[in-house]
Tab-separated table of C-alpha atoms in Angstrom:
chain	number	residue	atom	x	y	z
A	1	UNK	CA	9.433	8.083	-25.262
A	2	UNK	CA	6.124	8.770	-27.108
A	3	UNK	CA	6.101	4.614	-27.605
A	4	UNK	CA	6.414	4.509	-23.505
A	5	UNK	CA	3.604	7.237	-23.032
A	6	UNK	CA	1.281	5.337	-25.319
A	7	UNK	CA	1.978	2.058	-23.395
A	8	UNK	CA	1.244	4.077	-19.972
A	9	UNK	CA	-2.130	5.284	-21.671
A	10	UNK	CA	-3.218	1.696	-22.845
A	11	UNK	CA	-2.417	0.469	-19.190
A	12	UNK	CA	-4.674	3.252	-17.827
A	13	UNK	CA	-7.521	2.158	-20.385
A	14	UNK	CA	-7.170	-1.500	-19.460
A	15	UNK	CA	-7.285	-0.595	-15.511
A	16	UNK	CA	-10.473	1.199	-16.116
A	17	UNK	CA	-11.821	-1.581	-18.332
A	18	UNK	CA	-11.227	-4.478	-15.890
A	19	UNK	CA	-13.796	-4.380	-13.243
A	20	UNK	CA	-12.072	-6.396	-10.566
A	21	UNK	CA	-9.111	-4.471	-10.534
A	22	UNK	CA	-10.651	-1.020	-10.762
A	23	UNK	CA	-12.950	-1.879	-7.960
A	24	UNK	CA	-10.317	-3.001	-5.541
A	25	UNK	CA	-8.530	0.576	-6.378
A	26	UNK	CA	-11.783	2.355	-5.677
A	27	UNK	CA	-12.452	0.326	-2.645
A	28	UNK	CA	-9.611	2.054	-0.832
A	29	UNK	CA	-11.675	5.143	-0.328
A	30	UNK	CA	-14.484	3.814	1.370
A	31	UNK	CA	-12.996	1.273	3.633
A	32	UNK	CA	-10.124	3.745	4.731
A	33	UNK	CA	-13.041	6.471	5.460
A	34	UNK	CA	-15.166	4.079	7.264
A	35	UNK	CA	-12.219	2.670	9.446
A	36	UNK	CA	-11.245	6.001	10.189
A	37	UNK	CA	-15.034	7.191	11.469
A	38	UNK	CA	-15.001	3.979	13.140
A	39	UNK	CA	-11.605	4.310	15.031
A	40	UNK	CA	-12.155	7.855	15.763
A	41	UNK	CA	-15.929	6.996	17.636
A	42	UNK	CA	-14.368	4.041	19.356
A	43	UNK	CA	-11.669	6.277	20.687
A	44	UNK	CA	-13.886	8.707	21.821
A	45	UNK	CA	-16.495	6.569	23.623
A	46	UNK	CA	-13.599	4.911	25.372
A	47	UNK	CA	-11.913	8.274	26.402
A	48	UNK	CA	-15.413	9.537	27.589
A	49	UNK	CA	-16.369	6.477	29.724
A	50	UNK	CA	-12.798	6.346	30.988
A	51	UNK	CA	-12.731	2.655	29.646
A	52	UNK	CA	-9.746	0.325	29.904
A	53	UNK	CA	-10.084	-0.746	26.514
A	54	UNK	CA	-8.395	2.437	25.190
A	55	UNK	CA	-5.008	1.578	24.424
A	56	UNK	CA	-2.145	2.923	26.490
A	57	UNK	CA	-0.298	4.653	23.516
A	58	UNK	CA	-3.416	6.013	22.168
A	59	UNK	CA	-3.060	9.596	20.651
A	60	UNK	CA	-5.437	11.274	18.403
A	61	UNK	CA	-2.735	12.178	15.843
A	62	UNK	CA	-1.598	8.587	15.374
A	63	UNK	CA	-5.342	7.230	15.414
A	64	UNK	CA	-6.108	9.581	12.424
A	65	UNK	CA	-3.921	7.527	10.241
A	66	UNK	CA	-5.236	3.886	11.041
A	67	UNK	CA	-7.798	3.889	8.424
A	68	UNK	CA	-5.460	3.947	5.446
A	69	UNK	CA	-3.263	1.689	7.261
A	70	UNK	CA	-5.818	-1.052	7.431
A	71	UNK	CA	-7.432	-0.049	4.080
A	72	UNK	CA	-4.060	-0.472	2.359
A	73	UNK	CA	-5.352	-4.159	1.722
A	74	UNK	CA	-7.387	-2.845	-0.956
A	75	UNK	CA	-4.388	-1.196	-2.669
A	76	UNK	CA	-2.339	-4.440	-2.225
A	77	UNK	CA	-5.274	-6.522	-4.194
A	78	UNK	CA	-5.322	-3.562	-6.830
A	79	UNK	CA	-1.564	-3.794	-7.348
A	80	UNK	CA	-1.511	-7.800	-7.495
A	81	UNK	CA	-4.508	-7.962	-10.100
A	82	UNK	CA	-3.226	-5.220	-12.187
A	83	UNK	CA	0.104	-7.080	-12.933
A	84	UNK	CA	-1.165	-10.739	-12.873
A	85	UNK	CA	-4.292	-10.555	-14.718
A	86	UNK	CA	-2.782	-10.803	-17.921
A	87	UNK	CA	-0.682	-13.694	-17.131
A	88	UNK	CA	-3.480	-15.868	-15.839
A	89	UNK	CA	-6.026	-14.840	-18.752
A	90	UNK	CA	-3.459	-15.180	-21.223
A	91	UNK	CA	-3.904	-11.589	-22.553
A	92	UNK	CA	-0.303	-10.794	-21.700
A	93	UNK	CA	0.421	-12.310	-25.365
A	94	UNK	CA	-1.798	-9.495	-27.059
A	95	UNK	CA	0.024	-7.111	-24.952
A	96	UNK	CA	3.115	-8.149	-26.073
A	97	UNK	CA	1.890	-7.880	-29.799
A	98	UNK	CA	1.134	-4.269	-28.946
A	99	UNK	CA	4.098	-3.314	-26.994
A	100	UNK	CA	6.842	-5.820	-28.190
A	101	UNK	CA	9.637	-4.322	-25.870
A	102	UNK	CA	9.090	-6.153	-22.568
A	103	UNK	CA	10.806	-3.633	-20.528
A	104	UNK	CA	8.398	-0.867	-21.827
A	105	UNK	CA	5.386	-3.062	-21.052
A	106	UNK	CA	6.477	-3.750	-17.640
A	107	UNK	CA	7.612	-0.064	-16.922
A	108	UNK	CA	4.112	1.025	-18.009
A	109	UNK	CA	2.703	-1.231	-15.550
A	110	UNK	CA	4.781	0.006	-12.726
A	111	UNK	CA	3.851	3.472	-13.568
A	112	UNK	CA	0.205	2.801	-13.598
A	113	UNK	CA	0.347	1.117	-10.373
A	114	UNK	CA	2.312	3.979	-8.665
A	115	UNK	CA	0.551	6.967	-10.398
A	116	UNK	CA	-3.056	5.323	-9.607
A	117	UNK	CA	-2.030	4.290	-5.906
A	118	UNK	CA	-0.930	8.189	-5.289
A	119	UNK	CA	-3.979	9.528	-6.930
A	120	UNK	CA	-6.365	7.733	-4.441
A	121	UNK	CA	-3.857	7.683	-1.484
A	122	UNK	CA	-2.970	11.280	-1.103
A	123	UNK	CA	-6.467	12.729	-0.626
A	124	UNK	CA	-7.879	9.644	1.309
A	125	UNK	CA	-5.168	9.782	3.673
A	126	UNK	CA	-5.796	13.471	4.585
A	127	UNK	CA	-9.657	13.125	4.517
A	128	UNK	CA	-9.140	10.129	6.663
A	129	UNK	CA	-7.181	12.144	8.958
A	130	UNK	CA	-9.747	14.797	8.944
A	131	UNK	CA	-12.655	12.469	9.519
A	132	UNK	CA	-11.052	10.866	12.671
A	133	UNK	CA	-10.325	14.376	14.375
A	134	UNK	CA	-13.939	15.300	13.367
A	135	UNK	CA	-15.318	12.270	14.998
A	136	UNK	CA	-13.102	12.661	18.135
A	137	UNK	CA	-14.712	16.060	18.782
A	138	UNK	CA	-13.017	17.671	21.572
A	139	UNK	CA	-10.333	14.882	21.814
A	140	UNK	CA	-9.040	15.539	18.401
A	141	UNK	CA	-6.001	16.999	17.119
A	142	UNK	CA	-5.242	19.660	14.454
A	143	UNK	CA	-3.790	18.405	11.153
A	144	UNK	CA	-0.792	20.809	11.373
A	145	UNK	CA	0.150	19.156	14.848
A	146	UNK	CA	3.880	18.519	15.377
A	147	UNK	CA	4.707	15.425	13.280
A	148	UNK	CA	1.453	14.955	11.682
A	149	UNK	CA	2.212	16.726	7.945
A	150	UNK	CA	5.547	14.533	7.803
A	151	UNK	CA	3.417	11.184	9.022
A	152	UNK	CA	0.788	12.023	6.450
A	153	UNK	CA	3.241	12.020	3.676
A	154	UNK	CA	4.936	9.195	5.027
A	155	UNK	CA	1.694	7.343	4.681
A	156	UNK	CA	1.149	8.243	1.022
A	157	UNK	CA	4.903	7.255	0.403
A	158	UNK	CA	4.221	3.896	2.251
A	159	UNK	CA	1.188	2.948	0.342
A	160	UNK	CA	2.924	3.648	-2.962
A	161	UNK	CA	5.831	1.645	-2.090
A	162	UNK	CA	3.868	-1.414	-0.633
A	163	UNK	CA	1.835	-1.448	-3.919
A	164	UNK	CA	4.626	-1.560	-6.074
A	165	UNK	CA	5.954	-4.231	-3.856
A	166	UNK	CA	2.915	-6.026	-4.138
A	167	UNK	CA	3.313	-5.466	-8.135
A	168	UNK	CA	6.513	-7.101	-8.126
A	169	UNK	CA	5.694	-10.119	-6.074
A	170	UNK	CA	2.714	-10.618	-8.556
A	171	UNK	CA	5.058	-10.403	-11.762
A	172	UNK	CA	7.487	-12.769	-10.006
A	173	UNK	CA	4.669	-15.170	-9.343
A	174	UNK	CA	2.587	-14.669	-12.662
A	175	UNK	CA	-0.473	-14.884	-10.693
A	176	UNK	CA	-2.586	-13.498	-8.078
A	177	UNK	CA	-3.291	-16.464	-5.696
A	178	UNK	CA	0.343	-17.028	-4.127
A	179	UNK	CA	0.994	-13.066	-3.578
A	180	UNK	CA	-2.397	-12.261	-1.981
A	181	UNK	CA	-2.114	-15.708	0.102
A	182	UNK	CA	1.120	-14.399	1.484
A	183	UNK	CA	0.906	-10.673	1.605
A	184	UNK	CA	-2.672	-10.332	3.018
A	185	UNK	CA	-2.086	-12.486	6.143
A	186	UNK	CA	1.170	-11.013	6.519
A	187	UNK	CA	-0.202	-7.318	6.594
A	188	UNK	CA	-3.072	-8.494	8.515
A	189	UNK	CA	-1.598	-9.953	11.452
A	190	UNK	CA	1.321	-12.026	10.284
A	191	UNK	CA	4.282	-9.638	11.259
A	192	UNK	CA	2.497	-8.095	14.028
A	193	UNK	CA	2.367	-11.426	15.767
A	194	UNK	CA	5.844	-11.996	15.205
A	195	UNK	CA	6.861	-8.930	16.317
A	196	UNK	CA	5.766	-10.029	19.979
A	197	UNK	CA	7.701	-13.070	19.694
A	198	UNK	CA	11.288	-12.557	21.225
A	199	UNK	CA	13.036	-14.840	19.001
A	200	UNK	CA	11.605	-12.876	15.654
A	201	UNK	CA	10.906	-9.608	17.313
A	202	UNK	CA	14.283	-7.983	16.037
A	203	UNK	CA	13.978	-9.397	12.527
A	204	UNK	CA	10.418	-8.371	11.823
A	205	UNK	CA	11.655	-4.949	12.176
A	206	UNK	CA	13.177	-5.211	8.496
A	207	UNK	CA	10.165	-6.839	6.903
A	208	UNK	CA	8.670	-4.486	4.231
A	209	UNK	CA	5.337	-3.622	6.024
A	210	UNK	CA	6.818	-3.240	9.506
A	211	UNK	CA	9.619	-1.200	8.349
A	212	UNK	CA	7.259	0.990	6.325
A	213	UNK	CA	5.055	1.446	9.421
A	214	UNK	CA	7.742	4.030	10.808
A	215	UNK	CA	6.978	6.319	8.031
A	216	UNK	CA	3.483	7.044	9.178
A	217	UNK	CA	4.385	6.867	12.929
A	218	UNK	CA	3.910	10.348	14.372
A	219	UNK	CA	6.938	11.590	15.931
A	220	UNK	CA	9.280	8.603	14.809
A	221	UNK	CA	12.837	9.353	14.746
A	222	UNK	CA	13.179	6.193	12.252
A	223	UNK	CA	11.195	7.515	9.385
A	224	UNK	CA	14.019	7.572	7.002
A	225	UNK	CA	15.438	4.222	7.974
A	226	UNK	CA	11.869	2.623	7.465
A	227	UNK	CA	11.744	4.507	4.084
A	228	UNK	CA	15.296	2.918	2.972
A	229	UNK	CA	14.361	-0.516	4.191
A	230	UNK	CA	11.112	-0.623	2.341
A	231	UNK	CA	12.405	0.986	-0.735
A	232	UNK	CA	14.926	-1.678	-0.743
A	233	UNK	CA	12.197	-4.647	-0.831
A	234	UNK	CA	10.335	-2.636	-3.462
A	235	UNK	CA	13.215	-2.545	-5.615
A	236	UNK	CA	14.336	-6.063	-5.208
A	237	UNK	CA	10.726	-7.098	-5.837
A	238	UNK	CA	10.102	-5.170	-8.975
A	239	UNK	CA	13.708	-6.333	-10.184
A	240	UNK	CA	12.987	-10.128	-9.567
A	241	UNK	CA	9.400	-9.278	-11.165
A	242	UNK	CA	11.028	-7.674	-14.220
A	243	UNK	CA	13.489	-10.674	-14.720
A	244	UNK	CA	10.598	-13.063	-14.589
A	245	UNK	CA	8.511	-11.093	-17.151
A	246	UNK	CA	11.397	-10.873	-19.482
A	247	UNK	CA	11.516	-14.625	-19.393
A	248	UNK	CA	8.011	-15.538	-19.689
A	249	UNK	CA	7.149	-17.547	-22.781
A	250	UNK	CA	3.518	-17.955	-22.328
């Protein structure tokens, strides 16, 4: 147990020492809060001008979660870089000399990915919601409105599982290029586009990011189903990543 704790501490130290990885983690907060403010401002202007551009399904409660939804791109980049950087740089050999048991090293990376994500996701999710409601002014909603506390908690879980999913994909690929080339387009537009196509609309509901969205949808009756589906994807990705890591020969 002491050896595992030491490995986790070492991974936290490496996280703070690698600028690109640490910067991606820190970027999540300003990006999410900026998008939260812009979302609230845009919605308020549309409401007060009776603009047809206001989306028909607008609710202040759901808009309060849009910032972290798009800001999660930074967390995906963070998770991928945290796991993949040592493979591409060759530093994995040094890490294995310090922590010979590959399972312990992999577990340490997973723990740090999850802990760091929760540490930034929890406060930023709440602050982003409050900021959106503040900008919405009289059109805003309270943080204890029906369904909001569960959706806020679901958002943190969603962000954490998506980060771990990205970490597993990065360990499988042993690099950053392929995971980022697949995950970022998928999250930004890919699955959303597929969800509008009749032939793929039903299938897309079971892809990781779309399933996870149910957890941060205020008033959703399928939040638990979304959690189970995303958890399954995450466990599968981490398992395949572990198998690849165990067979890594440099």
